[in-house]
Coordinates of C-alpha atoms in Angstrom, one line a residue:
X555 CA -77.7 53.8 -71.4
X556 CA -80.8 52.8 -69.2
X557 CA -82.9 52.4 -72.3
X558 CA -83.8 49.1 -73.4
X559 CA -82.4 49.4 -76.6
X560 CA -78.3 48.6 -75.5
X561 CA -79.1 45.6 -73.8
X562 CA -77.7 44.2 -70.6
X563 CA -75.0 44.3 -68.4
X564 CA -73.9 40.4 -67.9
X565 CA -74.1 39.4 -64.3
X566 CA -75.2 36.4 -61.6
X567 CA -73.9 33.0 -62.9
X568 CA -74.1 34.0 -66.7
X569 CA -70.5 36.4 -65.3
X570 CA -69.7 33.3 -63.4
X571 CA -69.5 31.6 -66.3
X572 CA -67.4 34.1 -68.9
X573 CA -65.0 34.3 -66.2
X574 CA -64.1 30.6 -66.7
X575 CA -63.9 30.9 -70.4
X576 CA -59.9 30.1 -71.7
X577 CA -60.3 34.1 -73.9
X578 CA -62.1 35.7 -71.3
X579 CA -59.1 38.1 -69.1
X580 CA -58.8 40.6 -67.3
X581 CA -62.6 41.4 -67.5
X582 CA -63.5 41.2 -70.8
X583 CA -62.8 38.4 -73.9
X584 CA -59.6 38.4 -75.8
X585 CA -58.9 37.6 -79.1
X586 CA -56.4 35.0 -79.7
X587 CA -53.8 36.6 -81.2
X588 CA -52.7 41.0 -80.8
X589 CA -55.7 42.6 -82.0
X590 CA -55.4 46.3 -82.6
X591 CA -58.5 48.3 -82.6
X592 CA -56.4 50.4 -84.9
X593 CA -53.4 49.9 -87.0
X594 CA -50.3 51.2 -86.5
X595 CA -49.5 55.1 -86.9
X596 CA -53.2 56.2 -86.9
X597 CA -55.3 57.8 -83.7
X598 CA -59.2 58.0 -83.3
X599 CA -59.0 61.2 -83.3
X600 CA -57.7 61.1 -86.7
X601 CA -60.2 58.4 -88.1
X602 CA -62.7 60.6 -86.6
X603 CA -61.5 64.1 -88.2
X604 CA -61.6 62.2 -91.2
X605 CA -64.8 60.5 -91.3
X606 CA -66.6 63.5 -90.6
X607 CA -64.5 65.9 -92.7
X608 CA -63.3 64.3 -95.1
X609 CA -65.9 62.3 -96.4
X610 CA -66.1 60.2 -100.1
X611 CA -68.7 62.0 -102.2
X612 CA -70.0 58.2 -103.2
X613 CA -70.8 57.0 -99.5
X614 CA -73.9 56.6 -99.9
X615 CA -75.9 55.6 -103.0
X616 CA -78.3 58.4 -104.7
X617 CA -80.2 56.1 -106.4
X618 CA -82.9 53.5 -104.3
X619 CA -80.7 49.8 -104.1
X620 CA -82.4 47.0 -105.9
X621 CA -84.5 44.5 -105.1
X622 CA -87.0 41.6 -104.8
X623 CA -90.1 40.8 -102.8
X624 CA -90.4 37.1 -102.4
X625 CA -93.0 34.7 -100.9
X626 CA -91.2 33.5 -97.4
X627 CA -94.6 33.1 -96.0
X628 CA -95.5 30.4 -98.1
X629 CA -92.2 28.5 -99.4
X630 CA -92.1 25.0 -100.6
X631 CA -90.8 22.4 -97.2
X632 CA -88.4 20.7 -100.1
X633 CA -87.4 24.1 -100.9
X634 CA -83.0 25.3 -100.2
X635 CA -82.5 28.8 -100.2
X636 CA -80.7 31.8 -98.8
X637 CA -82.6 35.0 -98.9
X638 CA -80.1 38.3 -98.6
X639 CA -81.7 41.2 -96.5
X640 CA -78.6 43.8 -96.9
X641 CA -75.6 43.9 -95.0
X642 CA -75.4 41.1 -92.9
X643 CA -78.8 40.0 -92.7
X644 CA -80.1 36.9 -94.2
X645 CA -82.8 34.2 -94.0
X646 CA -82.3 30.3 -95.3
X647 CA -84.6 28.0 -95.2
X648 CA -82.0 24.3 -95.4
X649 CA -83.0 20.8 -94.8
X650 CA -86.5 21.7 -93.4
X651 CA -84.7 23.8 -90.7
X652 CA -85.8 28.0 -91.0
X653 CA -82.5 30.3 -90.2
X654 CA -81.9 34.2 -89.8
X655 CA -78.4 35.6 -88.8
X656 CA -77.7 39.2 -87.9
X657 CA -81.0 40.4 -88.8
X658 CA -81.4 44.3 -88.9
X659 CA -85.0 45.9 -90.1
X660 CA -85.0 48.9 -87.9
X661 CA -83.2 51.0 -91.0
X662 CA -81.5 52.8 -88.5
X663 CA -78.2 50.4 -87.2
X664 CA -77.7 52.8 -84.0
X665 CA -79.0 54.1 -80.8
X666 CA -79.2 56.5 -81.6
X667 CA -82.0 57.6 -84.1
X668 CA -81.6 58.9 -87.4
X669 CA -77.9 58.5 -87.6
X670 CA -76.5 55.1 -89.5
X671 CA -80.0 54.9 -91.6
X672 CA -80.0 52.7 -94.4
X673 CA -80.1 53.1 -97.6
X674 CA -83.2 53.3 -99.9
X675 CA -84.1 50.5 -101.0
X676 CA -82.7 48.0 -99.0
X677 CA -85.7 48.3 -95.7
X678 CA -88.4 46.2 -98.0
X679 CA -88.6 43.4 -95.8
X680 CA -89.8 43.6 -92.7
X681 CA -90.4 40.7 -89.6
X682 CA -93.9 40.2 -90.6
X683 CA -92.4 38.7 -93.9
X684 CA -90.6 36.7 -92.1
X685 CA -91.9 33.0 -91.0
X686 CA -91.5 31.0 -87.1
X687 CA -87.8 30.9 -86.9
X688 CA -86.0 27.9 -86.1
X689 CA -82.5 29.5 -85.0
X690 CA -82.0 32.5 -85.2
X691 CA -78.0 32.6 -85.3
X692 CA -75.9 36.2 -83.6
X693 CA -72.8 36.8 -84.7
X694 CA -71.5 39.4 -82.1
X695 CA -73.9 42.1 -80.5
X696 CA -73.1 45.5 -82.6
X697 CA -76.3 47.3 -83.6
X698 CA -75.0 46.5 -87.0
X699 CA -75.9 43.1 -86.6
X700 CA -78.5 42.9 -83.3
X701 CA -81.5 46.1 -83.7
X702 CA -83.3 45.9 -80.6
X703 CA -86.5 46.2 -82.5
X704 CA -86.2 44.0 -85.0
X705 CA -85.3 41.1 -82.2
X706 CA -88.5 42.2 -79.7
X707 CA -90.6 41.5 -83.0
X708 CA -88.6 38.7 -83.3
X709 CA -89.5 37.2 -80.4
X710 CA -92.8 35.3 -80.7
X711 CA -91.3 34.1 -84.2
X712 CA -88.1 32.8 -83.0
X713 CA -88.1 28.9 -81.5
X714 CA -83.9 29.0 -80.4
X715 CA -81.1 31.9 -80.0
X716 CA -77.8 30.3 -80.7
X717 CA -75.1 33.0 -79.5
X718 CA -71.6 33.7 -77.4
X719 CA -71.2 34.0 -74.0
X720 CA -72.1 37.1 -72.6
X721 CA -74.6 38.2 -75.9
X722 CA -77.7 36.1 -73.8
X723 CA -77.8 38.6 -71.2
X724 CA -79.1 40.9 -74.0
X725 CA -81.8 38.6 -75.0
X726 CA -82.7 38.2 -71.6
X727 CA -83.7 41.4 -70.5
X728 CA -86.3 42.0 -73.8
X729 CA -88.3 39.1 -72.7
X730 CA -86.9 36.1 -74.1
X731 CA -87.6 32.8 -71.9
X732 CA -84.2 31.4 -70.5
X733 CA -84.7 28.5 -72.2
X734 CA -84.8 29.4 -75.2
X735 CA -81.0 31.2 -75.9
X736 CA -77.9 28.4 -76.2
X737 CA -75.3 30.5 -74.8
X738 CA -71.3 29.2 -75.6
X739 CA -67.8 29.9 -75.8
X740 CA -65.6 29.8 -78.5
X741 CA -64.5 25.9 -80.2
X742 CA -67.8 24.1 -78.4
X743 CA -70.8 21.8 -80.7
X744 CA -74.5 22.7 -80.5
X745 CA -76.4 19.6 -81.3
X746 CA -79.3 21.3 -82.9
X747 CA -81.0 18.3 -84.5
X748 CA -80.8 15.0 -85.7
X749 CA -77.8 15.6 -88.1
X750 CA -78.1 19.3 -87.9
X751 CA -74.9 20.5 -85.7
X752 CA -73.7 24.1 -85.6
X753 CA -70.1 24.5 -83.9
X754 CA -69.0 27.9 -82.2
X755 CA -65.8 28.6 -84.0
X756 CA -63.0 31.8 -83.4
X757 CA -63.3 35.4 -84.9
X758 CA -61.0 38.2 -84.7
X759 CA -63.4 41.2 -84.0
X760 CA -65.0 42.9 -80.8
X761 CA -67.8 43.4 -78.9
X762 CA -70.3 46.0 -76.8
X763 CA -73.3 48.1 -76.8
X764 CA -71.7 51.0 -74.4
X765 CA -69.1 52.5 -73.5
X766 CA -67.6 48.8 -72.3
X767 CA -66.3 47.1 -74.8
X768 CA -65.2 42.8 -75.3
X769 CA -67.8 42.2 -72.4
X770 CA -69.9 39.7 -74.3
X771 CA -68.4 37.4 -76.5
X772 CA -67.9 37.7 -81.0
X773 CA -68.1 34.2 -82.8
X774 CA -68.5 32.4 -86.2
X775 CA -70.7 29.2 -87.2
X776 CA -69.9 26.6 -88.7
X777 CA -73.6 25.0 -90.0
X778 CA -73.5 21.4 -90.4
X779 CA -76.7 20.2 -92.3
X780 CA -77.7 16.4 -93.3
X781 CA -76.5 18.4 -96.5
X782 CA -74.3 21.2 -96.4
X783 CA -71.4 22.2 -94.3
X784 CA -71.8 26.7 -94.5
X785 CA -70.1 28.6 -92.8
X786 CA -71.8 31.8 -91.0
X787 CA -68.6 34.9 -90.3
X788 CA -69.8 37.0 -88.8
X789 CA -67.2 40.2 -88.8
X790 CA -63.3 39.0 -88.2
X791 CA -60.4 40.4 -89.2
X792 CA -57.6 38.6 -91.4
X793 CA -55.5 35.8 -89.1
X794 CA -54.7 32.1 -89.2
X795 CA -58.3 30.9 -87.1
X796 CA -59.2 30.7 -91.1
X797 CA -57.1 28.3 -92.2
X798 CA -57.6 26.4 -88.2
X799 CA -61.5 26.4 -89.0
X800 CA -61.0 25.2 -93.1
X801 CA -59.0 21.9 -91.6
X802 CA -61.0 20.9 -88.8
X803 CA -64.1 21.6 -90.9
X804 CA -63.0 21.8 -94.9
X805 CA -64.3 22.0 -97.9
X806 CA -67.2 24.4 -96.9
X807 CA -69.8 24.2 -98.8
X808 CA -70.9 28.3 -98.6
X809 CA -68.9 30.4 -97.1
X810 CA -70.4 33.4 -96.2
X811 CA -67.9 36.5 -95.4
X812 CA -67.8 39.7 -94.4
X813 CA -66.4 42.3 -97.4
X814 CA -67.2 46.0 -96.5
X815 CA -67.5 48.5 -94.1
X816 CA -63.4 47.9 -94.2
X817 CA -59.8 50.3 -94.0
X818 CA -56.5 49.9 -93.7
X819 CA -57.0 52.2 -90.5
X820 CA -58.7 49.1 -89.0
X821 CA -57.3 46.1 -90.9
X822 CA -57.0 43.3 -87.9
X823 CA -61.0 43.7 -86.7
X824 CA -62.6 43.8 -91.1
X825 CA -61.2 42.1 -93.5
X826 CA -60.1 44.1 -96.8
X827 CA -61.7 42.3 -100.3
X828 CA -58.1 40.7 -100.8
X829 CA -58.1 38.8 -97.7
X830 CA -61.4 37.9 -98.3
X831 CA -60.5 35.4 -101.0
X832 CA -57.9 35.0 -98.7
X833 CA -60.4 33.6 -95.7
X834 CA -62.0 32.0 -98.1
X835 CA -59.2 29.9 -99.6
X836 CA -58.4 28.7 -96.4
X837 CA -61.9 27.9 -95.5
X838 CA -61.7 25.5 -98.6
X839 CA -64.5 26.7 -99.9
X840 CA -66.5 25.9 -102.7
X841 CA -68.4 29.0 -102.5
X842 CA -68.0 32.5 -101.3
X843 CA -70.7 34.8 -100.0
X844 CA -69.3 38.4 -99.8
X845 CA -71.2 40.8 -96.9
X846 CA -71.8 43.2 -95.1
X847 CA -71.8 45.8 -97.6
X848 CA -75.0 48.0 -99.8
X849 CA -76.8 48.8 -96.2
X850 CA -75.0 50.7 -93.7
X851 CA -72.2 53.5 -93.8
X852 CA -69.6 52.9 -91.4
X853 CA -66.1 54.2 -93.3
X854 CA -65.3 55.8 -95.9
X855 CA -64.9 54.0 -98.6
X856 CA -67.9 54.2 -101.4
X857 CA -71.2 52.4 -101.3
X858 CA -70.5 49.9 -104.4
X859 CA -66.4 49.3 -103.8
X860 CA -66.5 46.8 -101.8
X861 CA -68.6 44.1 -104.7
X862 CA -66.2 46.4 -107.5
X863 CA -63.0 45.6 -105.6
X864 CA -64.4 41.4 -104.8
X865 CA -65.8 41.0 -107.9
X866 CA -62.1 42.4 -110.4
X867 CA -59.6 40.6 -107.1
X868 CA -61.6 37.2 -108.0
X869 CA -60.6 37.2 -112.0
X870 CA -57.7 35.3 -111.5
X871 CA -59.6 33.2 -109.0
X872 CA -62.4 32.3 -109.9
X873 CA -64.8 31.1 -107.1
X874 CA -68.1 31.1 -107.4
X875 CA -69.1 34.7 -106.3
X876 CA -72.8 34.9 -105.0
X877 CA -73.7 38.0 -104.8
X878 CA -77.4 38.5 -104.4
X879 CA -80.0 41.5 -105.2
X880 CA -81.6 42.0 -101.7
X881 CA -84.7 39.5 -102.1
X882 CA -83.1 36.7 -104.6
X883 CA -83.5 33.6 -104.3
X884 CA -80.1 31.8 -103.7
X885 CA -80.3 28.1 -104.7
X886 CA -77.9 26.3 -101.5
X887 CA -77.5 23.7 -103.7
X888 CA -77.1 24.8 -107.3
X889 CA -73.5 25.4 -107.4
X890 CA -73.8 26.7 -111.2
X891 CA -75.8 29.5 -109.8
X892 CA -75.2 32.8 -112.1
X893 CA -75.6 36.3 -110.7
X894 CA -76.0 39.7 -111.8
X895 CA -73.3 42.5 -111.2
X896 CA -76.5 44.6 -109.5
X897 CA -74.5 47.3 -108.5
X898 CA -73.1 48.3 -112.0
X899 CA -75.1 51.1 -113.3
X900 CA -76.8 52.7 -109.8
X901 CA -75.2 56.1 -109.0

């Protein structure tokens, strides 16, 4: 647990600031509403047994996941695009700023080598393929969102890190200048630049890179650029906060919501596919980008089930879905852009 990849427990002035948060109680952060780790009627022993001994045979794809390699180092300045790297990692260039969210490029979403390995074809990009980053947004400190190897390589390219209370301890421990780290509680405003504002919003999840859980804060964000409003969802179970965010900040031009690694057994901390659509409606979203799938196995469903289910459920709602291949340009200001169901036919 003393290895650098595990990060650092908050202490000193950082811990003192955390203790002042209304969301910090009895030595840890808490969700707005009661949030059990497991749904009532299930046990951790039972869940672990099923995950190990009753594996869904299609959790991993047999084929390589399709992808496109695009040149991100020489993007025209006027191009407003998003590029997805699989799971919850993506890059945006919007209104002249370059933004990276929850990057994981090491091929591993666990501190233990050779476990939670990425699918074939999903490691097309590396940190070397990225331009300098104006703002690195971190939703929470789990290993499938904060990858030590990637973060170390990003150090020379990253100007500012935006994260929840306590998460900055990891970055400071890893050699980032404290002046580059912006740590915030829920419901705060961050003036990033002229007409660029990030609002820290609630999520229903948990945190932790070691044995201590909930010792750092998990966030979602509303990013207001000069021309767009984007919801960066991170990980979250369904709750009243989506409607509250929608009422306060909506309509949202693009809602990026987790859709994958779910199970009825832990429904309070991850969205089920029908809840993804409910959350998007609550947010008053014009377009929906479902992420948190197609790269790592963290649940027992088939690897392509999240995209199949949400596409089927959306037939009744007809909300424009953003479902790019890894590396494909998503044109942020083109609500008419169409996407193929690239997972069809991939075994």
